[in-house]
Structure formats: C-alpha cells, structure tokens
Amino acid sequence: MWKDFFYYSKSERRAILFLLGMGILLIVYGGFKKSCRQVQPVYTDSMGIDSFLVKSYRRKLAADSFHTVKKRNYRYRQEVHLKPFDPNLADSAELCRLGLPPFLARRIVNYRKKGGVFHRKEDFARIYGLSEQQYQELYPYLCIAPDFQSKPSARGTIRYAKVQKDSLPLKYPEGTVLDLNAADTTQLMKVPGIGSGLAKMIVTYRNRLGGFASVAQLQELAYLDSSVNRWFAIRSGIYRPLKVNKAGLDVLRNHPYMNFYRAKAILEYRRKRGKITGLSQLSLFQEFTEEDLLKLKPYLDFE
C-alpha cells in the first residue's frame, strides 16, 4: 500500500524534479539578491564618503592657499608713517615705514652704497620701480640736506647749489676736539663731514648706549668712517650705566649690545639664583660671546 502511495510515473517524476530544481534556483536567487541589497547601501555610502573627503580636501587647499597669500601680504604690509626724510641718510627700515616695499628700500640703499647721491627732490623719481603715485605721495616729505644739494651747471658739470650762508653752520677749524659725550647736535654739525642727519644719529645712539666708551664706536653708525674720529675725545665717560641686577626686561634689551634673549637670560638667573656679581657669571651664559662681554664691560653695573 505504501509503495502504491509513493509510486510515480516517469512523467510525474520529471515534473517533481523540475519543480525541485526551480525551487532551489529560486532560493539561490533570493539569497543572492538579498546579499546584493545589503552591499549596495555600503557602496553608496562609500561613494558619499569619498565625495565628502574630496570636497573637504579641496576646501582645505583653498583655505591654505588663502592663508598663505594673506600671510605673504601681511609680511610686507605695515602701518605707514609719513614724515620728513632724507633719501641720502634714511635706512631701509625707515624707508619701509614710509610705505615703500622692501625691494625698493634695498634698491635705494644699494644705489647709495655704489656712490649714488640724491642732489634734488626730483632725483628720487629716477629710482627704478618707483611708481608716479609713490613719488607724488613722498615728494612733500623729501628733505635734501645742504651737504648733498647740487645741480648741473650750464656746461654739464656738477656744482653745489647756492645756499644762504646764514643757514649753514660754521665749521670748526682743524685741530678742534670735542667731548663726544657732551656735544649737542649744534656742535656736532660744525664738525666737517657731519650734517644735521648724522648729528641726530650720533646723539640718538649715544643715548641708547648711555654714553660712548670709545671714539671708535662712531664706526658702528652708518655713513661715519674713521676720518671723523680726530675731532672727538672721551672726557666725561659713561653717564648711564646698565644696572644688571635692577633693570627690567625692556631697559636691558634696548641697549645696543643686548637683545631679548640676553636680557631674558639675566632675568631668569636673577629669579632662580639671585644677584649677579660679575662678568665671570655672564661668561657662563651661552647667549653671551667673549666679544659681547668686551663691548658690555664699560656699561655693566653689578650693584
């Protein structure tokens, strides 16, 4: 009886096998489709992440480029201070403060080093790279010292321009010797080879030093060679010593022979170990060389 129940004809067996095969195929296809549906969102998300990363990278490049340009422009941008200046004496820092770009300031200084002189205001316009607008802005502030004033004669040679005698200081006769630490600008201008600009430079540097210790220190200033030394002597000596154990950071670092790092080293030593008693202690600081200490020796007060 059971055999009759499970007996199938040949055509029935084929139909059953066909249905089983189709069922298996449907099961396999359903699993494959399900797996594809699970992978697809991951692929889409991955593409979205890649797109986001690419956009972020591009934004970063744009921001970096902007900040780089901004930083480059800031490097050369500074507050302009227009004031009278002599193009024969102004240094590159002063020229930059007047609004000139660094390359023009260097070009003017190099022109003077090669022997160039600005005899008239109009000569300043011949600087290569100086625009007409820059020249017109600076023209009212140009001041040519009498020592540099000259103009071409009818024959094409250079002769000094006529200046009223009352406007020029009388020069000292040969053999005159001034106290370098006591002479004011009026006396300095009477020394041959020293005009108003150089006289102000000498007084300003003397005040920063606290007094000259040697006439040879004049050569630390631009445009002054050893030929002017014969007009000076040191008689009154240092009038403002540098108090190593009492002066603050600003006072210490503003001295011409000091800087921020040397001043900071002194303050740190005073804070940690107390009073500095002499040059032997400063010689242990890596911020001071032997040459620095020789220059500073006349100015240091260890009280």
Short mmCIF file of C-alpha atoms in Angstrom, two decimals:
data_model
loop_
_atom_site.label_atom_id
_atom_site.label_comp_id
_atom_site.label_asym_id
_atom_site.label_seq_id
_atom_site.Cartn_x
_atom_site.Cartn_y
_atom_site.Cartn_z
CA MET A 1 0.00 0.00 0.00
CA TRP A 2 2.77 2.38 0.89
CA LYS A 3 4.51 1.51 -2.32
CA ASP A 4 1.39 2.48 -4.24
CA PHE A 5 1.29 5.80 -2.40
CA PHE A 6 4.91 6.75 -3.29
CA TYR A 7 4.72 5.34 -6.79
CA TYR A 8 5.05 7.97 -9.53
CA SER A 9 5.07 7.60 -13.20
CA LYS A 10 8.04 8.63 -15.27
CA SER A 11 6.43 11.92 -16.37
CA GLU A 12 5.44 12.69 -12.77
CA ARG A 13 8.97 12.11 -11.54
CA ARG A 14 10.28 14.51 -14.19
CA ALA A 15 7.78 17.17 -13.13
CA ILE A 16 8.78 16.75 -9.47
CA LEU A 17 12.48 17.05 -10.31
CA PHE A 18 11.80 20.10 -12.39
CA LEU A 19 9.86 21.74 -9.57
CA LEU A 20 12.61 20.92 -7.07
CA GLY A 21 15.25 22.42 -9.39
CA MET A 22 13.19 25.56 -9.85
CA GLY A 23 12.74 25.83 -6.07
CA ILE A 24 16.47 25.52 -5.49
CA LEU A 25 17.15 28.15 -8.15
CA LEU A 26 14.61 30.49 -6.57
CA ILE A 27 16.19 30.02 -3.15
CA VAL A 28 19.69 30.71 -4.51
CA TYR A 29 18.49 33.73 -6.49
CA GLY A 30 16.66 35.11 -3.45
CA GLY A 31 19.78 34.83 -1.29
CA PHE A 32 21.95 36.43 -3.95
CA LYS A 33 19.52 39.31 -4.39
CA LYS A 34 19.35 39.84 -0.66
CA SER A 35 23.11 39.97 -0.39
CA CYS A 36 23.26 42.49 -3.26
CA ARG A 37 20.72 44.67 -1.49
CA GLN A 38 22.88 44.63 1.64
CA VAL A 39 26.06 45.54 -0.25
CA GLN A 40 24.52 48.34 -2.31
CA PRO A 41 23.99 50.80 0.58
CA VAL A 42 27.57 50.27 1.70
CA TYR A 43 28.76 51.06 -1.82
CA THR A 44 26.60 54.17 -1.94
CA ASP A 45 27.82 55.34 1.47
CA SER A 46 31.41 54.71 0.43
CA MET A 47 30.95 56.87 -2.63
CA GLY A 48 29.41 59.59 -0.48
CA ILE A 49 32.33 59.46 1.95
CA ASP A 50 34.82 59.64 -0.91
CA SER A 51 32.98 62.62 -2.35
CA PHE A 52 32.92 64.31 1.05
CA LEU A 53 36.65 63.70 1.56
CA VAL A 54 37.45 65.10 -1.88
CA LYS A 55 35.39 68.21 -1.21
CA SER A 56 36.98 68.64 2.24
CA TYR A 57 40.46 68.30 0.74
CA ARG A 58 39.67 70.91 -1.90
CA ARG A 59 38.33 73.29 0.73
CA LYS A 60 41.48 72.77 2.80
CA LEU A 61 43.67 73.51 -0.22
CA ALA A 62 41.71 76.68 -0.90
CA ALA A 63 41.92 77.76 2.76
CA ASP A 64 45.66 77.03 2.92
CA SER A 65 46.19 78.98 -0.28
CA PHE A 66 44.19 81.91 1.09
CA HIS A 67 46.10 81.97 4.39
CA THR A 68 49.42 81.64 2.58
CA VAL A 69 48.64 84.63 0.37
CA LYS A 70 47.27 86.54 3.36
CA LYS A 71 50.41 85.80 5.37
CA ARG A 72 52.64 86.81 2.45
CA ASN A 73 50.75 90.08 2.06
CA TYR A 74 50.84 90.74 5.81
CA ARG A 75 54.60 90.26 5.82
CA TYR A 76 55.03 93.30 3.61
CA ARG A 77 52.06 95.27 4.94
CA GLN A 78 52.76 97.59 7.82
CA GLU A 79 51.39 100.86 9.11
CA VAL A 80 52.66 103.79 7.05
CA HIS A 81 54.21 106.72 8.91
CA LEU A 82 54.79 109.63 6.57
CA LYS A 83 57.33 112.11 7.92
CA PRO A 84 60.21 114.21 6.54
CA PHE A 85 63.20 112.12 5.50
CA ASP A 86 66.48 112.50 3.64
CA PRO A 87 66.86 109.79 0.97
CA ASN A 88 70.64 110.12 1.35
CA LEU A 89 70.51 109.09 5.02
CA ALA A 90 67.36 107.04 5.62
CA ASP A 91 67.96 103.33 6.18
CA SER A 92 65.86 100.52 4.72
CA ALA A 93 63.66 100.22 7.83
CA GLU A 94 62.78 103.92 7.72
CA LEU A 95 62.03 103.72 4.00
CA CYS A 96 59.69 100.76 4.59
CA ARG A 97 57.85 102.72 7.30
CA LEU A 98 57.23 105.41 4.69
CA GLY A 99 55.27 102.87 2.65
CA LEU A 100 57.92 101.70 0.22
CA PRO A 101 58.15 97.92 -0.42
CA PRO A 102 61.31 96.18 0.85
CA PHE A 103 62.78 95.66 -2.62
CA LEU A 104 62.63 99.41 -3.33
CA ALA A 105 64.18 100.22 0.04
CA ARG A 106 67.07 97.83 -0.70
CA ARG A 107 67.45 99.32 -4.17
CA ILE A 108 67.79 102.85 -2.73
CA VAL A 109 70.34 101.74 -0.12
CA ASN A 110 72.36 99.85 -2.75
CA TYR A 111 72.27 102.91 -5.01
CA ARG A 112 73.85 104.99 -2.24
CA LYS A 113 76.44 102.32 -1.45
CA LYS A 114 77.61 102.48 -5.07
CA GLY A 115 78.18 106.24 -4.75
CA GLY A 116 74.76 107.48 -5.81
CA VAL A 117 73.55 110.77 -4.31
CA PHE A 118 70.18 112.49 -4.41
CA HIS A 119 71.02 116.15 -5.08
CA ARG A 120 67.43 117.30 -5.64
CA LYS A 121 63.97 116.04 -4.82
CA GLU A 122 63.42 115.25 -8.48
CA ASP A 123 66.34 112.80 -8.41
CA PHE A 124 64.29 110.48 -6.22
CA ALA A 125 61.85 109.89 -9.10
CA ARG A 126 64.60 108.16 -11.09
CA ILE A 127 64.63 105.11 -8.80
CA TYR A 128 63.74 102.13 -10.96
CA GLY A 129 60.42 100.60 -9.88
CA LEU A 130 59.13 103.68 -8.05
CA SER A 131 55.66 104.49 -9.34
CA GLU A 132 54.45 108.00 -10.05
CA GLN A 133 51.87 107.69 -7.28
CA GLN A 134 54.51 106.70 -4.72
CA TYR A 135 56.73 109.57 -5.81
CA GLN A 136 53.90 112.11 -5.53
CA GLU A 137 52.97 110.84 -2.06
CA LEU A 138 56.54 111.10 -0.78
CA TYR A 139 57.54 114.31 -2.57
CA PRO A 140 56.27 116.71 0.18
CA TYR A 141 58.33 114.80 2.76
CA LEU A 142 61.64 114.75 0.85
CA CYS A 143 64.35 116.79 2.55
CA ILE A 144 67.81 117.02 0.96
CA ALA A 145 70.49 118.13 3.42
CA PRO A 146 72.66 121.08 2.28
CA ASP A 147 75.71 118.79 2.20
CA PHE A 148 74.12 116.84 -0.66
CA GLN A 149 72.49 119.66 -2.61
CA SER A 150 73.94 120.29 -6.05
CA LYS A 151 72.73 120.82 -9.57
CA PRO A 152 74.16 120.55 -13.07
CA SER A 153 75.77 123.69 -14.44
CA ALA A 154 75.36 125.02 -17.96
CA ARG A 155 78.39 123.00 -19.09
CA GLY A 156 77.05 119.77 -17.70
CA THR A 157 79.39 119.56 -14.69
CA ILE A 158 78.19 119.34 -11.12
CA ARG A 159 78.41 122.34 -8.85
CA TYR A 160 76.93 122.86 -5.41
CA ALA A 161 73.66 124.76 -5.24
CA LYS A 162 73.72 128.19 -3.73
CA VAL A 163 72.55 128.12 -0.14
CA GLN A 164 72.27 131.11 2.13
CA LYS A 165 75.34 131.33 4.32
CA ASP A 166 73.26 132.05 7.39
CA SER A 167 71.53 128.66 7.02
CA LEU A 168 74.81 126.72 7.14
CA PRO A 169 76.65 126.20 10.44
CA LEU A 170 80.22 127.40 10.58
CA LYS A 171 82.69 124.52 10.65
CA TYR A 172 85.34 124.13 13.32
CA PRO A 173 88.95 124.76 12.32
CA GLU A 174 91.35 121.84 12.09
CA GLY A 175 92.63 120.75 15.49
CA THR A 176 89.37 121.27 17.37
CA VAL A 177 88.47 118.39 19.69
CA LEU A 178 85.01 117.91 21.20
CA ASP A 179 83.85 115.80 24.11
CA LEU A 180 81.86 113.09 22.34
CA ASN A 181 79.60 112.54 25.35
CA ALA A 182 78.80 116.22 25.88
CA ALA A 183 78.48 117.70 22.37
CA ASP A 184 74.95 118.53 21.23
CA THR A 185 73.63 118.43 17.67
CA THR A 186 74.55 122.07 17.01
CA GLN A 187 78.18 121.42 17.94
CA LEU A 188 78.28 118.16 16.03
CA MET A 189 77.03 119.86 12.87
CA LYS A 190 80.06 122.16 12.99
CA VAL A 191 82.37 119.19 12.52
CA PRO A 192 83.39 118.85 8.84
CA GLY A 193 81.57 115.92 7.24
CA ILE A 194 78.70 115.86 9.74
CA GLY A 195 75.32 117.33 8.83
CA SER A 196 72.03 117.50 10.68
CA GLY A 197 71.11 113.89 9.92
CA LEU A 198 74.39 112.42 11.16
CA ALA A 199 74.36 114.68 14.21
CA LYS A 200 70.94 113.33 15.22
CA MET A 201 72.11 109.76 14.64
CA ILE A 202 75.12 110.26 16.92
CA VAL A 203 73.05 111.76 19.75
CA THR A 204 70.37 109.06 19.45
CA TYR A 205 72.93 106.26 19.54
CA ARG A 206 74.75 107.90 22.46
CA ASN A 207 71.51 107.99 24.46
CA ARG A 208 70.85 104.31 23.75
CA LEU A 209 74.37 103.39 24.86
CA GLY A 210 74.32 105.59 27.94
CA GLY A 211 77.48 107.32 26.71
CA PHE A 212 80.38 106.46 24.42
CA ALA A 213 83.24 104.47 25.96
CA SER A 214 85.46 104.90 22.90
CA VAL A 215 85.59 107.22 19.90
CA ALA A 216 85.86 104.13 17.69
CA GLN A 217 82.22 103.34 18.48
CA LEU A 218 81.27 106.01 15.94
CA GLN A 219 82.05 103.47 13.24
CA GLU A 220 79.11 101.39 14.48
CA LEU A 221 76.92 104.02 12.80
CA ALA A 222 76.30 104.07 9.05
CA TYR A 223 78.00 106.76 6.94
CA LEU A 224 80.66 107.55 9.56
CA ASP A 225 84.23 106.47 8.84
CA SER A 226 87.33 106.83 10.98
CA SER A 227 88.21 110.21 9.45
CA VAL A 228 85.84 111.97 11.88
CA ASN A 229 87.42 110.42 14.97
CA ARG A 230 90.15 113.06 15.18
CA TRP A 231 87.53 115.67 16.11
CA PHE A 232 86.44 113.85 19.27
CA ALA A 233 87.71 112.62 22.62
CA ILE A 234 86.11 110.87 25.62
CA ARG A 235 86.26 113.16 28.65
CA SER A 236 83.03 112.75 30.61
CA GLY A 237 82.72 108.96 30.28
CA ILE A 238 79.63 106.77 30.68
CA TYR A 239 76.74 108.74 32.18
CA ARG A 240 74.08 105.99 32.39
CA PRO A 241 75.38 102.51 33.28
CA LEU A 242 73.29 99.39 32.79
CA LYS A 243 72.21 98.09 36.21
CA VAL A 244 72.33 94.33 35.71
CA ASN A 245 70.57 93.38 38.97
CA LYS A 246 67.86 96.05 38.91
CA ALA A 247 66.94 96.87 35.30
CA GLY A 248 63.83 95.34 33.77
CA LEU A 249 63.49 93.44 30.53
CA ASP A 250 62.78 96.49 28.34
CA VAL A 251 65.71 98.50 29.69
CA LEU A 252 68.13 95.61 29.28
CA ARG A 253 67.12 94.56 25.79
CA ASN A 254 67.05 98.14 24.41
CA HIS A 255 70.78 98.57 24.93
CA PRO A 256 72.61 98.28 21.54
CA TYR A 257 74.84 95.47 22.84
CA MET A 258 71.96 93.46 24.32
CA ASN A 259 68.91 91.72 22.87
CA PHE A 260 65.79 89.97 24.11
CA TYR A 261 67.48 86.60 24.69
CA ARG A 262 70.42 88.03 26.66
CA ALA A 263 68.10 90.17 28.75
CA LYS A 264 65.82 87.16 29.38
CA ALA A 265 68.79 85.03 30.45
CA ILE A 266 69.81 87.66 33.01
CA LEU A 267 66.27 87.89 34.42
CA GLU A 268 65.98 84.10 34.68
CA TYR A 269 69.30 83.86 36.53
CA ARG A 270 68.26 86.61 38.93
CA ARG A 271 64.94 84.86 39.60
CA LYS A 272 66.44 81.43 40.24
CA ARG A 273 69.83 82.18 41.81
CA GLY A 274 69.78 85.79 42.88
CA LYS A 275 72.26 88.60 42.30
CA ILE A 276 74.85 88.55 39.51
CA THR A 277 78.21 89.63 40.85
CA GLY A 278 80.41 89.99 37.77
CA LEU A 279 81.32 89.22 34.19
CA SER A 280 82.55 85.76 35.14
CA GLN A 281 78.97 84.66 35.72
CA LEU A 282 77.75 86.16 32.46
CA SER A 283 80.52 84.34 30.60
CA LEU A 284 78.80 81.07 31.54
CA PHE A 285 75.67 82.07 29.62
CA GLN A 286 75.55 80.68 26.10
CA GLU A 287 73.81 83.89 24.98
CA PHE A 288 76.99 85.96 25.54
CA THR A 289 80.14 85.62 23.46
CA GLU A 290 83.53 86.93 24.51
CA GLU A 291 83.16 89.80 22.05
CA ASP A 292 79.77 90.72 23.54
CA LEU A 293 81.22 90.86 27.04
CA LEU A 294 84.12 93.05 25.94
CA LYS A 295 81.68 95.56 24.47
CA LEU A 296 79.39 95.45 27.51
CA LYS A 297 82.11 95.65 30.16
CA PRO A 298 82.22 99.50 30.41
CA TYR A 299 78.43 99.68 30.77
CA LEU A 300 77.58 96.97 33.30
CA ASP A 301 76.88 97.90 36.91
CA PHE A 302 76.53 94.91 39.26
CA GLU A 303 75.41 96.79 42.37
#
